[in-house]
Short mmCIF file of C-alpha atoms in Angstrom, two decimals:
data_model
loop_
_atom_site.label_atom_id
_atom_site.label_comp_id
_atom_site.label_asym_id
_atom_site.label_seq_id
_atom_site.Cartn_x
_atom_site.Cartn_y
_atom_site.Cartn_z
CA MET F 222 -70.99 192.21 -82.03
CA ALA F 223 -72.56 193.44 -85.23
CA ASP F 224 -74.02 196.91 -85.05
CA VAL F 225 -77.73 196.77 -84.59
CA GLU F 226 -79.61 198.85 -87.15
CA LEU F 227 -82.43 200.89 -85.70
CA LYS F 228 -85.26 200.55 -88.19
CA THR F 229 -88.86 199.68 -87.68
CA ALA F 230 -92.23 199.81 -89.38
CA PRO F 231 -92.84 203.43 -90.42
CA ALA F 232 -95.88 205.42 -89.35
CA ASP F 233 -98.69 204.57 -91.78
CA PHE F 234 -101.05 207.39 -92.61
CA ARG F 235 -103.83 204.90 -93.31
CA PHE F 236 -103.83 204.32 -89.55
CA PRO F 237 -103.34 207.68 -87.87
CA THR F 238 -105.04 206.87 -84.57
CA THR F 239 -104.00 205.19 -81.36
CA ASN F 240 -105.63 201.89 -82.32
CA GLN F 241 -103.09 200.10 -84.49
CA THR F 242 -104.82 196.69 -84.53
CA ARG F 243 -105.85 197.10 -88.13
CA HIS F 244 -102.35 198.31 -89.08
CA CYS F 245 -100.75 195.11 -87.82
CA PHE F 246 -103.40 192.96 -89.52
CA THR F 247 -103.11 194.83 -92.81
CA ARG F 248 -99.33 194.46 -92.89
CA TYR F 249 -99.63 190.73 -92.21
CA VAL F 250 -102.22 190.30 -94.95
CA GLU F 251 -100.21 192.43 -97.40
CA PHE F 252 -97.10 190.32 -96.94
CA HIS F 253 -98.88 187.01 -97.38
CA LYS F 254 -100.84 188.28 -100.35
CA ARG F 255 -97.52 189.17 -102.02
CA VAL F 256 -96.05 185.80 -101.19
CA ASN F 257 -99.10 184.03 -102.58
CA ALA F 258 -98.99 186.16 -105.71
CA LYS F 259 -95.26 185.99 -106.35
CA GLY F 260 -94.92 182.42 -105.27
CA GLU F 261 -91.89 182.74 -103.05
CA GLU F 262 -90.39 185.05 -100.49
CA SER F 263 -88.09 187.52 -102.20
CA ASP F 264 -85.98 190.19 -100.58
CA ASP F 265 -88.49 192.75 -101.68
CA CYS F 266 -91.20 190.98 -99.74
CA MET F 267 -89.03 190.61 -96.63
CA LYS F 268 -89.38 194.31 -95.97
CA PHE F 269 -93.10 193.76 -95.48
CA ALA F 270 -92.45 190.77 -93.29
CA LYS F 271 -90.36 192.94 -91.00
CA TYR F 272 -93.19 195.42 -90.73
CA TYR F 273 -95.77 192.97 -89.44
CA ARG F 274 -93.24 191.31 -87.14
CA SER F 275 -92.44 194.66 -85.57
CA LEU F 276 -96.07 195.54 -84.98
CA CYS F 277 -97.85 192.30 -84.21
CA PRO F 278 -97.44 190.36 -80.97
CA GLY F 279 -95.78 186.97 -81.48
CA GLU F 280 -98.85 185.16 -80.19
CA TRP F 281 -101.08 186.76 -82.82
CA VAL F 282 -98.64 185.86 -85.62
CA GLU F 283 -98.49 182.26 -84.41
CA LYS F 284 -102.27 182.01 -84.27
CA TRP F 285 -102.66 183.46 -87.76
CA ASN F 286 -99.98 181.18 -89.19
CA GLU F 287 -101.86 178.21 -87.77
CA GLN F 288 -105.11 179.48 -89.21
CA ARG F 289 -103.53 179.87 -92.64
CA GLU F 290 -102.24 176.32 -92.48
CA ASN F 291 -105.70 175.08 -91.53
CA GLY F 292 -107.35 177.24 -94.16
CA THR F 293 -109.37 179.10 -91.56
CA PHE F 294 -107.62 182.49 -91.76
CA PRO F 295 -110.31 185.18 -91.83
CA GLY F 296 -108.38 187.70 -93.93
CA PRO F 297 -108.54 188.47 -97.67
CA LEU F 298 -105.46 186.48 -98.78
CA MET T 120 -59.52 218.38 -57.89
CA TYR T 121 -61.09 215.29 -59.31
CA PRO T 122 -63.18 215.39 -62.47
CA ALA T 123 -66.88 216.08 -61.91
CA GLY T 124 -67.77 212.52 -62.90
CA TYR T 125 -65.93 211.22 -59.84
CA TYR T 126 -68.09 213.20 -57.43
CA PHE T 127 -71.23 212.14 -59.29
CA ALA T 128 -70.20 208.50 -59.07
CA VAL T 129 -69.49 208.75 -55.34
CA ALA T 130 -72.67 210.70 -54.55
CA HIS T 131 -74.70 208.29 -56.69
CA TRP T 132 -74.23 205.55 -54.14
CA PHE T 133 -76.03 207.18 -51.26
CA LEU T 134 -78.24 209.87 -52.86
CA PRO T 135 -81.86 208.93 -53.42
CA PRO T 136 -83.06 208.95 -57.04
CA PHE T 137 -83.19 212.65 -57.86
CA ASN T 138 -86.69 212.24 -59.15
CA THR T 139 -88.50 211.61 -55.89
CA GLU T 140 -88.69 212.67 -52.25
CA PRO T 141 -90.60 211.40 -49.25
CA TRP T 142 -94.08 212.97 -48.95
CA GLN T 143 -93.69 214.46 -52.42
CA LEU T 144 -96.62 216.58 -53.57
CA GLY T 145 -95.79 217.46 -57.16
CA PHE T 146 -94.91 215.63 -60.36
CA GLN T 147 -91.71 213.65 -60.84
CA ASP T 148 -89.09 215.33 -63.03
CA ALA T 149 -89.99 215.16 -66.70
CA ALA T 150 -87.88 213.04 -69.03
CA THR T 151 -89.86 213.55 -72.22
CA PRO T 152 -91.18 216.62 -74.05
CA ILE T 153 -94.74 215.40 -73.47
CA MET T 154 -94.30 215.27 -69.72
CA GLN T 155 -92.69 218.69 -69.74
CA GLY T 156 -95.73 219.92 -71.69
CA ILE T 157 -98.07 218.39 -69.12
CA ILE T 158 -96.19 220.07 -66.28
CA ASP T 159 -96.26 223.44 -68.06
CA LEU T 160 -100.00 223.10 -68.72
CA HIS T 161 -100.50 222.23 -65.08
CA HIS T 162 -98.70 225.43 -64.07
CA ASP T 163 -100.83 227.48 -66.48
CA ILE T 164 -104.07 226.05 -65.12
CA PHE T 165 -102.91 226.30 -61.53
CA PHE T 166 -102.46 230.05 -61.92
CA PHE T 167 -106.14 230.53 -62.83
CA LEU T 168 -107.10 228.03 -60.18
CA ILE T 169 -105.48 230.13 -57.48
CA LEU T 170 -107.17 233.29 -58.76
CA ILE T 171 -110.57 231.61 -58.68
CA LEU T 172 -109.91 230.01 -55.30
CA VAL T 173 -108.93 233.30 -53.68
CA PHE T 174 -111.95 235.05 -55.17
CA VAL T 175 -114.42 232.37 -54.08
CA LEU T 176 -112.91 232.11 -50.59
CA TRP T 177 -113.09 235.86 -50.21
CA MET T 178 -116.79 235.85 -51.16
CA LEU T 179 -117.47 233.01 -48.75
CA VAL T 180 -115.58 234.51 -45.81
CA ARG T 181 -117.13 237.90 -46.41
CA ALA T 182 -120.64 236.44 -46.46
CA LEU T 183 -120.04 234.49 -43.27
CA TRP T 184 -118.52 237.51 -41.52
CA HIS T 185 -121.33 239.91 -42.32
CA PHE T 186 -124.14 237.44 -41.52
CA ASN T 187 -124.73 238.88 -38.09
CA GLU T 188 -128.10 240.01 -36.61
CA ASN T 189 -126.52 242.79 -34.59
CA THR T 190 -124.23 244.38 -37.15
CA ASN T 191 -126.36 243.73 -40.30
CA PRO T 192 -130.02 243.30 -39.24
CA ILE T 193 -131.57 244.17 -42.62
CA PRO T 194 -130.87 241.68 -45.38
CA GLN T 195 -130.60 242.75 -49.03
CA ARG T 196 -133.33 241.45 -51.27
CA ILE T 197 -131.75 241.48 -54.67
CA VAL T 198 -133.21 239.12 -57.26
CA HIS T 199 -131.99 240.58 -60.59
CA GLY T 200 -128.91 242.32 -61.85
CA THR T 201 -128.44 242.03 -65.57
CA THR T 202 -125.01 243.66 -65.73
CA ILE T 203 -123.44 241.50 -63.07
CA GLU T 204 -124.99 238.38 -64.55
CA ILE T 205 -123.43 239.16 -67.89
CA ILE T 206 -120.06 239.80 -66.26
CA TRP T 207 -120.03 236.59 -64.28
CA THR T 208 -120.83 234.63 -67.45
CA ILE T 209 -118.37 236.31 -69.80
CA PHE T 210 -115.48 236.37 -67.35
CA PRO T 211 -115.38 232.60 -66.70
CA SER T 212 -115.65 231.94 -70.45
CA ILE T 213 -112.57 234.06 -70.97
CA ILE T 214 -110.76 232.15 -68.26
CA LEU T 215 -111.81 228.88 -69.91
CA MET T 216 -110.45 230.13 -73.20
CA PHE T 217 -107.09 230.90 -71.60
CA ILE T 218 -107.05 227.38 -70.21
CA ALA T 219 -108.21 225.72 -73.43
CA ILE T 220 -105.55 227.26 -75.66
CA PRO T 221 -102.45 225.66 -74.09
CA SER T 222 -104.47 222.51 -73.39
CA PHE T 223 -105.44 221.92 -77.04
CA ALA T 224 -101.97 222.91 -78.19
CA LEU T 225 -100.51 220.14 -76.06
CA LEU T 226 -103.20 217.64 -77.00
CA TYR T 227 -102.75 218.06 -80.74
CA SER T 228 -98.97 218.21 -80.55
CA MET T 229 -99.01 214.81 -78.83
CA ASP T 230 -100.77 213.34 -81.87
CA GLU T 231 -98.47 214.81 -84.49
CA VAL T 232 -96.29 212.35 -86.34
CA VAL T 233 -93.20 214.32 -87.26
CA VAL T 234 -90.55 211.63 -87.40
CA ASP T 235 -90.94 207.94 -88.06
CA PRO T 236 -90.05 205.91 -84.98
CA ALA T 237 -86.73 204.09 -84.94
CA VAL T 238 -87.67 201.35 -82.49
CA THR T 239 -90.92 199.50 -81.84
CA ILE T 240 -91.39 197.77 -78.49
CA LYS T 241 -94.45 195.73 -77.61
CA ALA T 242 -95.61 195.59 -74.00
CA ILE T 243 -98.05 192.79 -73.32
CA GLY T 244 -99.87 192.75 -70.02
CA HIS T 245 -100.49 189.50 -68.22
CA GLN T 246 -101.80 188.62 -64.80
CA TRP T 247 -99.49 189.70 -63.15
CA TYR T 248 -96.41 190.66 -65.13
CA TRP T 249 -95.41 192.36 -68.36
CA THR T 250 -93.86 190.74 -71.44
CA TYR T 251 -91.75 192.87 -73.72
CA GLU T 252 -91.09 192.04 -77.37
CA TYR T 253 -88.45 193.76 -79.45
CA SER T 254 -89.21 192.30 -82.88
CA ASP T 255 -87.42 194.79 -85.15
CA TYR T 256 -84.48 192.40 -85.36
CA ASN T 257 -86.31 189.22 -86.36
CA SER T 258 -85.46 187.52 -89.57
CA SER T 259 -88.24 184.96 -89.20
CA ASP T 260 -91.52 184.58 -87.37
CA GLU T 261 -89.89 182.57 -84.61
CA GLN T 262 -86.91 184.37 -83.22
CA SER T 263 -87.60 187.44 -81.21
CA LEU T 264 -86.10 189.33 -78.35
CA THR T 265 -88.80 188.56 -75.82
CA PHE T 266 -88.70 188.50 -72.05
CA ASP T 267 -90.98 188.65 -69.04
CA SER T 268 -90.70 191.33 -66.41
CA TYR T 269 -91.73 190.37 -62.89
CA MET T 270 -91.64 192.52 -59.77
CA ILE T 271 -88.82 191.69 -57.37
CA PRO T 272 -90.50 190.44 -54.17
CA GLU T 273 -89.75 192.37 -51.00
CA ASP T 274 -87.74 189.51 -49.50
CA ASP T 275 -85.39 189.50 -52.49
CA LEU T 276 -84.65 193.21 -52.56
CA GLU T 277 -81.09 194.40 -52.15
CA LEU T 278 -80.10 197.46 -50.16
CA GLY T 279 -81.08 200.66 -51.96
CA GLN T 280 -83.67 199.06 -54.24
CA LEU T 281 -87.22 200.38 -54.30
CA ARG T 282 -90.01 198.30 -52.77
CA LEU T 283 -92.87 197.34 -55.15
CA LEU T 284 -91.09 199.07 -58.03
CA GLU T 285 -88.05 197.01 -59.03
CA VAL T 286 -88.28 194.30 -61.67
CA ASP T 287 -86.00 191.48 -62.73
CA ASN T 288 -85.77 192.51 -66.40
CA ARG T 289 -85.99 196.18 -67.27
CA VAL T 290 -87.18 197.66 -70.55
CA VAL T 291 -83.90 198.85 -72.04
CA VAL T 292 -84.38 201.60 -74.62
CA PRO T 293 -82.10 204.06 -76.43
CA ALA T 294 -82.31 207.65 -75.16
CA LYS T 295 -82.95 210.53 -77.56
CA THR T 296 -84.63 208.13 -80.00
CA HIS T 297 -88.22 208.10 -81.18
CA LEU T 298 -89.83 204.98 -79.76
CA ARG T 299 -93.14 203.45 -80.68
CA MET T 300 -94.73 201.50 -77.81
CA ILE T 301 -97.44 199.04 -78.75
CA ILE T 302 -99.45 198.09 -75.68
CA THR T 303 -101.80 195.14 -75.47
CA SER T 304 -102.91 192.47 -73.08
CA ALA T 305 -103.08 188.69 -73.10
CA ASP T 306 -105.90 188.40 -70.59
CA VAL T 307 -107.64 191.28 -68.80
CA LEU T 308 -107.32 195.06 -68.90
CA HIS T 309 -104.03 196.51 -67.67
CA SER T 310 -102.42 199.89 -68.20
CA TRP T 311 -98.78 200.69 -68.97
CA ALA T 312 -97.89 203.86 -67.12
CA VAL T 313 -94.61 205.65 -66.42
CA PRO T 314 -95.27 209.08 -64.84
CA SER T 315 -91.88 210.68 -65.48
CA LEU T 316 -92.21 209.85 -69.18
CA GLY T 317 -95.78 211.22 -69.26
CA VAL T 318 -97.11 207.94 -70.58
CA LYS T 319 -100.19 205.97 -69.63
CA CYS T 320 -101.73 203.63 -72.15
CA ASP T 321 -104.40 201.01 -71.56
CA ALA T 322 -103.60 197.40 -72.36
CA VAL T 323 -106.73 195.96 -73.95
CA PRO T 324 -106.93 192.31 -75.03
CA GLY T 325 -107.37 192.03 -78.79
CA ARG T 326 -106.32 195.62 -79.40
CA LEU T 327 -102.98 197.30 -80.10
CA ASN T 328 -102.66 200.76 -78.59
CA GLN T 329 -99.81 202.88 -79.84
CA THR T 330 -98.01 205.61 -77.97
CA SER T 331 -94.83 207.50 -78.89
CA ILE T 332 -92.04 208.35 -76.49
CA LEU T 333 -88.86 210.37 -76.85
CA ILE T 334 -86.76 210.04 -73.70
CA GLN T 335 -84.46 213.04 -73.46
CA ARG T 336 -81.91 211.75 -70.98
CA GLU T 337 -80.43 208.47 -69.84
CA GLY T 338 -81.80 207.16 -66.59
CA VAL T 339 -84.12 204.72 -64.89
CA TYR T 340 -87.85 205.46 -64.84
CA TYR T 341 -90.45 203.66 -62.76
CA GLY T 342 -94.16 203.13 -63.22
CA GLN T 343 -96.97 200.86 -62.09
CA CYS T 344 -99.86 199.02 -63.69
CA SER T 345 -102.73 201.48 -63.81
CA GLU T 346 -105.83 199.42 -64.49
CA ILE T 347 -107.25 197.04 -61.90
CA CYS T 348 -106.46 193.54 -63.06
CA GLY T 349 -106.88 191.22 -60.12
CA THR T 350 -105.21 190.37 -56.89
CA ASN T 351 -101.66 191.39 -57.83
CA HIS T 352 -102.54 194.53 -59.71
CA ALA T 353 -100.29 196.53 -57.38
CA PHE T 354 -97.37 194.18 -57.92
CA MET T 355 -96.61 194.38 -61.62
CA PRO T 356 -94.48 197.51 -62.01
CA ILE T 357 -92.67 198.86 -65.04
CA VAL T 358 -89.04 199.97 -65.17
CA VAL T 359 -87.67 201.71 -68.25
CA GLU T 360 -83.90 202.08 -68.50
CA ALA T 361 -82.77 204.60 -71.10
CA VAL T 362 -79.17 204.12 -72.23
CA ASN T 363 -77.01 205.56 -75.00
CA LEU T 364 -77.30 204.15 -78.50
CA LYS T 365 -74.14 202.08 -78.31
CA ALA T 366 -75.11 200.47 -75.01
CA TYR T 367 -78.53 199.70 -76.46
CA GLY T 368 -76.97 198.04 -79.51
CA ASN T 369 -74.75 195.94 -77.25
CA TRP T 370 -77.66 194.96 -75.05
CA VAL T 371 -79.77 193.88 -78.03
CA SER T 372 -76.89 191.84 -79.47
CA ASN T 373 -76.30 190.17 -76.11
CA GLN T 374 -79.97 189.34 -75.67
CA LEU T 375 -80.25 187.94 -79.19
CA CYS T 376 -77.14 185.77 -78.65
CA GLN T 377 -78.47 184.52 -75.33
CA GLN T 378 -81.92 183.74 -76.65
CA SER T 379 -80.58 181.86 -79.65
CA ASN T 380 -78.39 179.66 -77.43
#
């Protein structure tokens, strides 16, 4: 069994309070903005992908992915 | 003589969990610094509470005792008393200050971010069970260590298990590690509470509430849903099992293997 590395999204000072909804959304938007700008998913970008996956519930990510595919995603991509 | 671990292992089989007793009045043993802080604050406040209680009871008993037509026929008719009025305003404010100081110290220390968390676990409330997601190990949007945690019904309990508290899949976490819990709900309001860890966090649909935990010792910690959520609100408990780092790593690897098969 490979050793599991204990790393997760760091505490973000832009979101110091209990409500982390915006934190998860911002990380998701940041990653996809980078991907759209750079054109493809590089290792550099994957770090950001890990952040939003750690924070956001799977259901939310699925819903947002669907919305992006349909062109109805409400965020600033 | 056998090593101490032998006696512990033997006693473990028939001792109750050392956290709880029948007809218990006080808190469960603390397993996190926050809970220890809450217990200490409680002791601080309780001291002043007893002082005030004794004083008020004494006033009350004294008044009742002396209210007697034969022994005290002439009542006092006092309406003003500036000095005493000042005293009984200043004195309680001082007591409040002594209570507020440790209280605010604890409150603000709970908010401080000193160390980045090492693990993020999402707890999603449903009617009437919890889903736990450990997504730190994903390499894509799809795979995730996710599982549901249902209460074990009374008929399925084994000897020694706790009624209304045991679950089929426990939340396994590493001890002595900073955890970030993200609590949310998929339907109605719930609340993720584990008293011995000093944690209670509302699960609100559409909102991610964050709480930090540092469990100081390995063990099993029980809690119950703490926000009314329908008919089985009392039957969706929470069990956190804190294990050493290596055991946690093994458990995560096993779960990931199983889920990918």
